[in-house]
CSV table of C-alpha atoms in Angstrom, one decimal:
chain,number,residue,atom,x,y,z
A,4,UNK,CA,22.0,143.7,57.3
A,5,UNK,CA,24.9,145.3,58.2
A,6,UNK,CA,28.4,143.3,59.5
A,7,UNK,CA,30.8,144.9,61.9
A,8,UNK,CA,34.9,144.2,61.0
A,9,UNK,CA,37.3,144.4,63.6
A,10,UNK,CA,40.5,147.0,63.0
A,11,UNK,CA,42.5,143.8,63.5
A,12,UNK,CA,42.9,140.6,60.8
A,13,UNK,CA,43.0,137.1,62.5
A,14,UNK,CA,46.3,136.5,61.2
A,15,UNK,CA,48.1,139.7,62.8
A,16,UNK,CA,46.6,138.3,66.5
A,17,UNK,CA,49.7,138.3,68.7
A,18,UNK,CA,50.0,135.7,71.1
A,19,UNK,CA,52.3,136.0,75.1
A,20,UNK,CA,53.0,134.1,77.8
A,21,UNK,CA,51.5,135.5,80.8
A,22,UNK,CA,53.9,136.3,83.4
A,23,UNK,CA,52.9,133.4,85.6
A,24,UNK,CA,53.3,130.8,82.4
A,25,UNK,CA,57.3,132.5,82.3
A,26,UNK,CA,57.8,132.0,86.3
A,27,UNK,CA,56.7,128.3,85.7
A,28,UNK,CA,59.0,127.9,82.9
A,29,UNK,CA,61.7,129.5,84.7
A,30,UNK,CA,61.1,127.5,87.5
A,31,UNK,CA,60.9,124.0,85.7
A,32,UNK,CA,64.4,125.0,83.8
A,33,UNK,CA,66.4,126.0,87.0
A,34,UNK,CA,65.2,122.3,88.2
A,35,UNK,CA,66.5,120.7,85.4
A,36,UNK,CA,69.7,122.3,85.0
A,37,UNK,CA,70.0,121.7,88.7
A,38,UNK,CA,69.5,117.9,88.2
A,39,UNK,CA,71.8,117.7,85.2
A,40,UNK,CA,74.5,119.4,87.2
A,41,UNK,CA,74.4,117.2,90.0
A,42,UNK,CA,74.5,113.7,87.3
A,43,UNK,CA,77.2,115.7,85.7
A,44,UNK,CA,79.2,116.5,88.8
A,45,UNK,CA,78.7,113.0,90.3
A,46,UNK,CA,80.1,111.1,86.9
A,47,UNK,CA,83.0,113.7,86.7
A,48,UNK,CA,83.8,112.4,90.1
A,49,UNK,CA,82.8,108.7,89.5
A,50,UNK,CA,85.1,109.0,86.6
A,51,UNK,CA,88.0,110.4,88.7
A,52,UNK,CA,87.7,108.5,91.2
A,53,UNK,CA,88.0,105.4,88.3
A,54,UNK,CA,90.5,107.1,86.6
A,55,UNK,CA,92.6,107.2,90.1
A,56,UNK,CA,92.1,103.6,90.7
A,57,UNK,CA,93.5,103.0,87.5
A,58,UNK,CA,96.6,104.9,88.2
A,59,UNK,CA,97.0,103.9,91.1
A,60,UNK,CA,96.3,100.0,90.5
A,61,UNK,CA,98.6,100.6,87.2
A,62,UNK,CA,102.3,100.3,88.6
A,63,UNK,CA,100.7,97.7,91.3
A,64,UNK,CA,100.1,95.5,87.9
A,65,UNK,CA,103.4,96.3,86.3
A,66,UNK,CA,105.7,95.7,89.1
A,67,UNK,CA,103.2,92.0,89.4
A,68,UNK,CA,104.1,91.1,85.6
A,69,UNK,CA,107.8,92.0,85.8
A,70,UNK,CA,107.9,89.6,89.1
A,71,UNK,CA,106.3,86.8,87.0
A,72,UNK,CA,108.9,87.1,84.6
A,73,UNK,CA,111.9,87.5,86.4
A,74,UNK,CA,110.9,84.7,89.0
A,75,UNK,CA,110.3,82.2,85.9
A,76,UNK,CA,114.0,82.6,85.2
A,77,UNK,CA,114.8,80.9,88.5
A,78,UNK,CA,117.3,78.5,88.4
A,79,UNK,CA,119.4,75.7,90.2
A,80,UNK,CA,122.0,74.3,88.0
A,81,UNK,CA,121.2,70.8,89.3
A,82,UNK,CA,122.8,67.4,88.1
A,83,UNK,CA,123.7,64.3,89.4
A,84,UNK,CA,126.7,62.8,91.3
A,85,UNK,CA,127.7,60.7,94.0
A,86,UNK,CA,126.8,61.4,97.6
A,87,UNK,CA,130.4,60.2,99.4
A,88,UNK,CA,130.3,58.9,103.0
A,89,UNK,CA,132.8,59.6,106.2
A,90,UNK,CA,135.1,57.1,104.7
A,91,UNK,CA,135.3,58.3,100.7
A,92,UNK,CA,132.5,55.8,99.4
A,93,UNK,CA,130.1,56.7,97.0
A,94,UNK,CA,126.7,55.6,98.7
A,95,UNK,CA,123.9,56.7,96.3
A,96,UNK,CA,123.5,58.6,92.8
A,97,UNK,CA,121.3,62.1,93.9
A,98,UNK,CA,120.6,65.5,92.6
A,99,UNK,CA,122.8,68.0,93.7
A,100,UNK,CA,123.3,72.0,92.8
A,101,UNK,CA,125.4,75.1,93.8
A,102,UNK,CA,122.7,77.4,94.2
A,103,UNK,CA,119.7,77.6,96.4
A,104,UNK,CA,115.8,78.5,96.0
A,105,UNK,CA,113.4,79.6,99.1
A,106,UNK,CA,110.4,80.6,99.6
A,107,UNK,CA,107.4,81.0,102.4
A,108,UNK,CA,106.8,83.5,105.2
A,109,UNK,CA,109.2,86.7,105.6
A,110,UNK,CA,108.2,85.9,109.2
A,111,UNK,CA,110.9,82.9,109.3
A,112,UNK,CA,112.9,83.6,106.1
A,113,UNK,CA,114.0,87.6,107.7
A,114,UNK,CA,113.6,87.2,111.2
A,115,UNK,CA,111.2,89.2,113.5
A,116,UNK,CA,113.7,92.0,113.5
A,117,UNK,CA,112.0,93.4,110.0
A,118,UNK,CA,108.6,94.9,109.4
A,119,UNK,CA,108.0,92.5,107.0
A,120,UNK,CA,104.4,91.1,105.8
A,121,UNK,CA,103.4,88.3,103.8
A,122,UNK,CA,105.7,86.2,102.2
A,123,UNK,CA,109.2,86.8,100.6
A,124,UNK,CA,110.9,84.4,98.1
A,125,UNK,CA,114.4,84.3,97.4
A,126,UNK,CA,117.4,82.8,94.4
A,127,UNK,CA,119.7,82.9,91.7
A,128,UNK,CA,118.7,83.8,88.1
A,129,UNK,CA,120.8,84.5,85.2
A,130,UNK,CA,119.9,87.9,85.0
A,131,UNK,CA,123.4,90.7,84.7
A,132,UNK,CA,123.2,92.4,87.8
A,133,UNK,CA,126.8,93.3,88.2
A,134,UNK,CA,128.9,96.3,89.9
A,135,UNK,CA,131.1,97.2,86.6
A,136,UNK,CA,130.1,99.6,84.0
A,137,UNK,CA,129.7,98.5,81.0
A,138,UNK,CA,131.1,100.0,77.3
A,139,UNK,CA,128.0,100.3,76.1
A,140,UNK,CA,124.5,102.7,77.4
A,141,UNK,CA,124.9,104.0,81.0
A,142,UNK,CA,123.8,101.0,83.4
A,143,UNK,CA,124.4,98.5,81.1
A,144,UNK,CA,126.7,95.3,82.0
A,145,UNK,CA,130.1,94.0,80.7
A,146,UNK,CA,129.7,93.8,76.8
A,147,UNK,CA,128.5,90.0,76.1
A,148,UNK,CA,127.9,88.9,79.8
A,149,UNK,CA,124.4,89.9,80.4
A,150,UNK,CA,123.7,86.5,81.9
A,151,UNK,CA,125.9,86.9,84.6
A,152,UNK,CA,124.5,85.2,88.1
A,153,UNK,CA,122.9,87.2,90.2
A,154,UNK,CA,120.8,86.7,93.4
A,155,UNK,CA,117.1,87.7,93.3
A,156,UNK,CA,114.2,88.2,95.4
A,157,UNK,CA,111.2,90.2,97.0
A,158,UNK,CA,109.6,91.0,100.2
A,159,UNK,CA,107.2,93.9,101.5
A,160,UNK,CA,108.2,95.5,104.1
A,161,UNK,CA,106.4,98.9,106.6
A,162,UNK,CA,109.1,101.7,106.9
A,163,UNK,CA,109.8,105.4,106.3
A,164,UNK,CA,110.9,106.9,103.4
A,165,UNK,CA,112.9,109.6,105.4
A,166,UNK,CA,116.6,107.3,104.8
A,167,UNK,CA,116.0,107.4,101.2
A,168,UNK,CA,115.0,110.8,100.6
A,169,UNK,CA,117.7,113.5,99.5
A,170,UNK,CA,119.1,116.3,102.2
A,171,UNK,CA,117.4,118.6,100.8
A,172,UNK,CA,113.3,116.8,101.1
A,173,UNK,CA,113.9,116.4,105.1
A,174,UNK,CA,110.3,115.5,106.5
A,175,UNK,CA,108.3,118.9,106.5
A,176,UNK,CA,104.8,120.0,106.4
A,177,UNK,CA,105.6,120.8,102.6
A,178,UNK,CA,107.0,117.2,101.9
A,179,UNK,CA,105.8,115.1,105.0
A,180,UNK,CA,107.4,111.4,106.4
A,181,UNK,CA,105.8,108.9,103.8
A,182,UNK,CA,105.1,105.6,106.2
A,183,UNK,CA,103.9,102.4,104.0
A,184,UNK,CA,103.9,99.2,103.1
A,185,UNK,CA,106.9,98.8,100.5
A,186,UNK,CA,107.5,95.9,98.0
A,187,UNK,CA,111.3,95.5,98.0
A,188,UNK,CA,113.4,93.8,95.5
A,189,UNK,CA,116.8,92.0,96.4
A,190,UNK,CA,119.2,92.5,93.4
A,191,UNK,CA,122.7,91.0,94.5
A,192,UNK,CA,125.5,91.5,91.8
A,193,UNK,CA,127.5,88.8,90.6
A,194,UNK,CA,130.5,90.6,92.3
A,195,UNK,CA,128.8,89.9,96.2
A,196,UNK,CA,127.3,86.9,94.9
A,197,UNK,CA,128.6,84.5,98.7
A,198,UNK,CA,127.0,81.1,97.6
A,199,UNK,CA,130.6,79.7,96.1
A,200,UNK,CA,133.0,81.9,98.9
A,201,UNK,CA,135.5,78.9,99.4
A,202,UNK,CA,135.2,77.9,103.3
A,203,UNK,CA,136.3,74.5,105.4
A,204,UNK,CA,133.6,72.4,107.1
A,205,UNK,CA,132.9,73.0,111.1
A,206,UNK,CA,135.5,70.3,112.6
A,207,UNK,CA,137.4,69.4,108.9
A,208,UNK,CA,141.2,68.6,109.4
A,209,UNK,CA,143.3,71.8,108.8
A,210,UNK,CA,144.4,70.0,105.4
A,211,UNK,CA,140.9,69.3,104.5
A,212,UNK,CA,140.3,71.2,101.6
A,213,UNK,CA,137.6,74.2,101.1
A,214,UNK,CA,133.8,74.0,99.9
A,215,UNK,CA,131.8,76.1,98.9
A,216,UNK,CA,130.1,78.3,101.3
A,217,UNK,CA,126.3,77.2,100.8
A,218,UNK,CA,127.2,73.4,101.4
A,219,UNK,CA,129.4,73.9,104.8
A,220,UNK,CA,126.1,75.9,106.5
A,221,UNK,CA,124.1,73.5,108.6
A,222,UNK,CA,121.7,75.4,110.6
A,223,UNK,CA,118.5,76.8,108.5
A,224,UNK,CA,119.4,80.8,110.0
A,225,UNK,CA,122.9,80.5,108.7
A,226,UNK,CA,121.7,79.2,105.3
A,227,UNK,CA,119.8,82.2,104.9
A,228,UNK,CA,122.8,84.5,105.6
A,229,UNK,CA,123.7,84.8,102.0
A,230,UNK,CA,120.5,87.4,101.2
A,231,UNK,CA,119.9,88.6,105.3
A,232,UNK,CA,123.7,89.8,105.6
A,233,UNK,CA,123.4,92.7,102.8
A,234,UNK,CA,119.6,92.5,102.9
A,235,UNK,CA,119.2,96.5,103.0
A,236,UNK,CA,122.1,97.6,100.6
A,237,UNK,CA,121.2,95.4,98.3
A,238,UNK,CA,117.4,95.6,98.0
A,239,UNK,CA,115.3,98.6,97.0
A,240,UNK,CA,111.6,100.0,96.9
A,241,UNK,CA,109.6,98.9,94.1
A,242,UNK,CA,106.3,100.0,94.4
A,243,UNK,CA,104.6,101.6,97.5
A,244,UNK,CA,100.8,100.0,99.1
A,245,UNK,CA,101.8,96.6,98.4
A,246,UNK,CA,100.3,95.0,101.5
A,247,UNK,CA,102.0,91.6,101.0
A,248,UNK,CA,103.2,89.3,98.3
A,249,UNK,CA,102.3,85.0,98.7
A,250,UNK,CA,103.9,82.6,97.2
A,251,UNK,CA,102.9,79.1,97.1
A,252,UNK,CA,105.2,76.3,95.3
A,253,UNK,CA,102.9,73.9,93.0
A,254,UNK,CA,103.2,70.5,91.8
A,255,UNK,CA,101.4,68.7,88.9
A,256,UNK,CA,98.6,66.7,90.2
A,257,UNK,CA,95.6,64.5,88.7
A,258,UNK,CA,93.9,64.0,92.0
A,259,UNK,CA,91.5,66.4,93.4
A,260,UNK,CA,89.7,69.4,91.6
A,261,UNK,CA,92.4,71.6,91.3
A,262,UNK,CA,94.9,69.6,89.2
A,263,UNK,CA,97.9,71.3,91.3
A,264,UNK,CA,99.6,69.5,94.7
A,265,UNK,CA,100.4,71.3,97.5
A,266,UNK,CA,101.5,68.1,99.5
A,267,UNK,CA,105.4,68.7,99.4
A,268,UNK,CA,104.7,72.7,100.8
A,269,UNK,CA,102.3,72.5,103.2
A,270,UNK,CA,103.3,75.7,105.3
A,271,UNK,CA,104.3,77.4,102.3
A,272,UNK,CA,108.0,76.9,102.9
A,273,UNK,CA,110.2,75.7,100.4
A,274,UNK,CA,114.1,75.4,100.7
A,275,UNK,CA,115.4,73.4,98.1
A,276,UNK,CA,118.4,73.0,100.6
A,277,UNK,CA,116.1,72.1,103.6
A,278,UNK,CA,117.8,69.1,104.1
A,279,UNK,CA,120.8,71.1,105.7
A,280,UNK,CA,119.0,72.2,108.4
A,281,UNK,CA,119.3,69.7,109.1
A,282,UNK,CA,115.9,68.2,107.7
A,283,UNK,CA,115.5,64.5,106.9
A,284,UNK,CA,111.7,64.5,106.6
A,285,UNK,CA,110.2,63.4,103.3
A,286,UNK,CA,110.1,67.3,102.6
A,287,UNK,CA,113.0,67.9,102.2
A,288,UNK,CA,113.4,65.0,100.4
A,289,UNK,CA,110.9,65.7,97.9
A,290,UNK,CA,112.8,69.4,97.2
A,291,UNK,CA,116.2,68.8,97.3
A,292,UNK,CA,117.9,70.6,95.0
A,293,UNK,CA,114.5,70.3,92.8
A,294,UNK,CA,112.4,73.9,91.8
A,295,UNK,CA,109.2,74.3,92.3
A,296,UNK,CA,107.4,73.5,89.1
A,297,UNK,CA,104.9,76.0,89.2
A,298,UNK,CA,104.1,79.2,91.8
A,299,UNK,CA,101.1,80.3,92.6
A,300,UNK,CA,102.1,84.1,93.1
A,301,UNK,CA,99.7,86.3,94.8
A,302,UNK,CA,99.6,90.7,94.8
A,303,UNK,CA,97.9,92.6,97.3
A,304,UNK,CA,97.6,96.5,97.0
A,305,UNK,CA,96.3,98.8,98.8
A,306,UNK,CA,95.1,102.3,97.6
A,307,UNK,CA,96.8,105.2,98.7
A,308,UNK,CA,94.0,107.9,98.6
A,309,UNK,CA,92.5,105.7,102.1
A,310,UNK,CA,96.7,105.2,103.4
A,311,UNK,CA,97.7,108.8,103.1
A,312,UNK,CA,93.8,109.7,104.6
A,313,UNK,CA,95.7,108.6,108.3
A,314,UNK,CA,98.0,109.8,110.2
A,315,UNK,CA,101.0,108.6,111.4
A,316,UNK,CA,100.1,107.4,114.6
A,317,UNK,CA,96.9,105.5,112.9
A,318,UNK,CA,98.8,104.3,110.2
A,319,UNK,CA,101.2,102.6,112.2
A,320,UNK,CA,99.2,100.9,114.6
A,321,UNK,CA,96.8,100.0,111.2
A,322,UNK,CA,100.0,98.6,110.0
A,323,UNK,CA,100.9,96.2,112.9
A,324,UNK,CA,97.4,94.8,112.7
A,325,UNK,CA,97.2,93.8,109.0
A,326,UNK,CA,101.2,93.0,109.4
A,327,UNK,CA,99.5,90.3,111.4
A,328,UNK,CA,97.0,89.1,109.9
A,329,UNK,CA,99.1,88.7,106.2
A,330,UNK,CA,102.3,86.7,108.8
A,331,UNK,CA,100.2,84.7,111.3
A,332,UNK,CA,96.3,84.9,110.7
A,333,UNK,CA,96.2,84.3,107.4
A,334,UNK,CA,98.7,82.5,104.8
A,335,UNK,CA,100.2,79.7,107.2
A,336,UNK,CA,98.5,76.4,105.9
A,337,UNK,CA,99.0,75.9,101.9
A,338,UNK,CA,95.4,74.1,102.0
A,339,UNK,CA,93.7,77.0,103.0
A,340,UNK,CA,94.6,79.6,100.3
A,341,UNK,CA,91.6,80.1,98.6
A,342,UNK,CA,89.5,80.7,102.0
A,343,UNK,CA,92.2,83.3,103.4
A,344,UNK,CA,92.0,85.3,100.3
A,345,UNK,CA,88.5,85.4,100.9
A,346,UNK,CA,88.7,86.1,104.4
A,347,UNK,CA,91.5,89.0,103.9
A,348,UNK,CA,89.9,90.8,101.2
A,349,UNK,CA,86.7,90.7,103.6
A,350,UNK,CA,88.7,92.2,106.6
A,351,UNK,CA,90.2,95.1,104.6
A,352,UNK,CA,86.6,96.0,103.4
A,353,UNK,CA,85.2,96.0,106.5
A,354,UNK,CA,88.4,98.4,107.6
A,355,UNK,CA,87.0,100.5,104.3
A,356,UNK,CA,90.6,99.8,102.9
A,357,UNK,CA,89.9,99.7,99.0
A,358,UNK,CA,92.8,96.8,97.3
A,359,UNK,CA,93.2,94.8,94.6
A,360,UNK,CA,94.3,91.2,94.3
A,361,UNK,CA,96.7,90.0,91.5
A,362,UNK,CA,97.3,86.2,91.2
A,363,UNK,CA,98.8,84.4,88.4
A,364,UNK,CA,100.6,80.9,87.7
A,365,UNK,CA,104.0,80.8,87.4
A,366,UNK,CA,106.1,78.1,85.3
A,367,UNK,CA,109.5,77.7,86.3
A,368,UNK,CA,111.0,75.7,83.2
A,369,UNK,CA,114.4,75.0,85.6
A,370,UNK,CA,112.5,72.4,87.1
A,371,UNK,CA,113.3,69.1,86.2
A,372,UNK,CA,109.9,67.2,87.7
A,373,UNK,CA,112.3,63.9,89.0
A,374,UNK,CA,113.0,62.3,91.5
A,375,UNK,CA,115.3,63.5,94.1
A,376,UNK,CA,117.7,60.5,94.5
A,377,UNK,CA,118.4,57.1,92.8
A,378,UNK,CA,120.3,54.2,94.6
């Protein structure tokens, strides 16, 4: 018996893909690399997009913490004297001050004549604002009176930025007319500071001798002179898409859920010189020359990406809308803060405005927590 070898060992077979195996494989890969592409190009964007928010959210939460601090530093000076009658007599024992806290809607606090939106709060704070340099590092105050007396405050406004800009950036199609919603903060130097401006009371003998500026006002429009007079030249932009700022004056409380009172600011307003206006309601009462001893203080920004997405004409007609809503819809009854948040941050979504809300508690350790008068 004979057995027939092939030419070619087992082990030296060569194995191939056929060509219709390769166009299969070839096929399969390009799919693959054509899903990974689009999961790698869609969380390259969801990451920028992220990373933008942050940004963008970022000097939104600085200029929010550098609020809470400064506006803890409120203060009032208050003690107690004598409250004198027409005739000389002293007829009760009653906090008094020098120097005057406000808070509540821009709406009644600036006049209609502003832009403004949402609440603005304004006082005195020991903070060294002044108009002389300093020996020491450019900007820097007289050396040893960086507690100098200054007035404070903030407010959003909607303007231009075409009256701040340099000649030389006039609105063009390279740098175009910037309209938003600006967060301005009032800084008036000790120098300007009007509250102590000697002056004679309305009808006073012409022998009677001066007062103080702040105590002869009696008429709540003239008693918000001292920041509306300079209001422009002495505030400035802090941050841009702040849609509105809130601020609502708490009170220690052990009824309800909460644990805060709302009782002695139901509108929001609070003038610790209310009683001027003049005001002889248990409201003013309860803050006479008495701080707040806590704030609720409330952010909103907006993004810019969806702001600068409109033009002019759409942003400003945009802008009287939610201008509204922060000064009249929403933000007008203290009890009703939690549901107008709500509501607000519902209304820009469904306007496919993307925001964020800051809120924090504010201790104001000026306040005394007393009583306003004693007989």
């Amino acid at each position: 018996m004979f057995m027939i070898q092939s030419p070619y060992p087992c082990s030296s077979r060569r194995m191939a893909f056929t060509l219709v195996e390769l166009l299969v494989s070839v096929a399969v890969i390009a799919v693959l690399m054509l899903v990974l592409t689009q999961v790698l190009t869609g969380t390259q964007r969801a990451w920028g997009h992220a990373k933008a928010r942050t940004e963008e959210y970022r000097e939104a939460r600085a200029v929010f913490e550098a609020i809470s601090a400064r506006l803890s530093q409120a203060t009032l000076n208050s003690y107690w004297g004598y409250k004198i009658d027409a005739s000389g007599n002293p007829v009760l024992y009653q906090r008094q001050s020098e120097l005057h806290y406000v808070s509540g809607p821009s709406s009644i606090l600036l006049g209609s004549q502003q832009p403004s939106s949402g609440h603005a709060v304004f006082f005195q704070a020991p903070l060294g604002e002044n108009l002389q340099p300093g020996t020491g590092p450019a900007g820097s105050g007289p050396e040893g009176l960086d507690s100098l007396l200054n007035g404070w405050g903030w407010y959003v406004t909607y303007d231009t930025d075409l009256p701040r800009r340099p000649g030389f950036l006039a609105s063009s199609l390279i740098s175009p007319e910037r309209k938003r919603f600006r967060l301005m903060e009032f800084r008036q130097p000790t120098e300007r500071l009007s509250l102590f401006k000697a002056t004679s009371l309305i009808g006073a003998a012409a022998d009677a001798l001066p007062v103080p500026w702040i105590e002869a006002q009696k008429s709540q429009q003239d008693l918000y002179q001292w920041f509306k007079t300079n209001l422009g030249k002495d505030s400035q932009p802090l941050a841009d898409n702040i849609l509105a700022i809130v601020v609502q004056p708490l009170s220690p409380s052990i009824v309800g859920v909460s644990g805060v009172d709302t009782s002695f600011a139901p509108a929001y307003i609070y003038d610790t010189r209310r009683h001027q206006w003049p005001d002889a309601t248990t409201l003013a009462e309860k803050c006479r020359h008495q701080l707040p001893p806590m704030v609720r203080l409330t952010l909103v920004a907006l993004h810019e990406e969806d702001w600068a997405a409109l033009d002019n004409t759409k942003a400003d007609a945009l802008a009287d809308q939610l201008r509204t809503w922060t000064t009249s819809k929403y933000f007008t009854a203290a009890s009703k803060y939690d549901e107008d948040i709500k509501n607000l941050g519902a209304d820009l979504t469904n306007l496919r405005l993307s925001h964020r809300i800051f809120t924090t508690i504010v201790q104001i350790p000026a306040a005394k927590l007393e009583t306003s008068r004693e007989n």
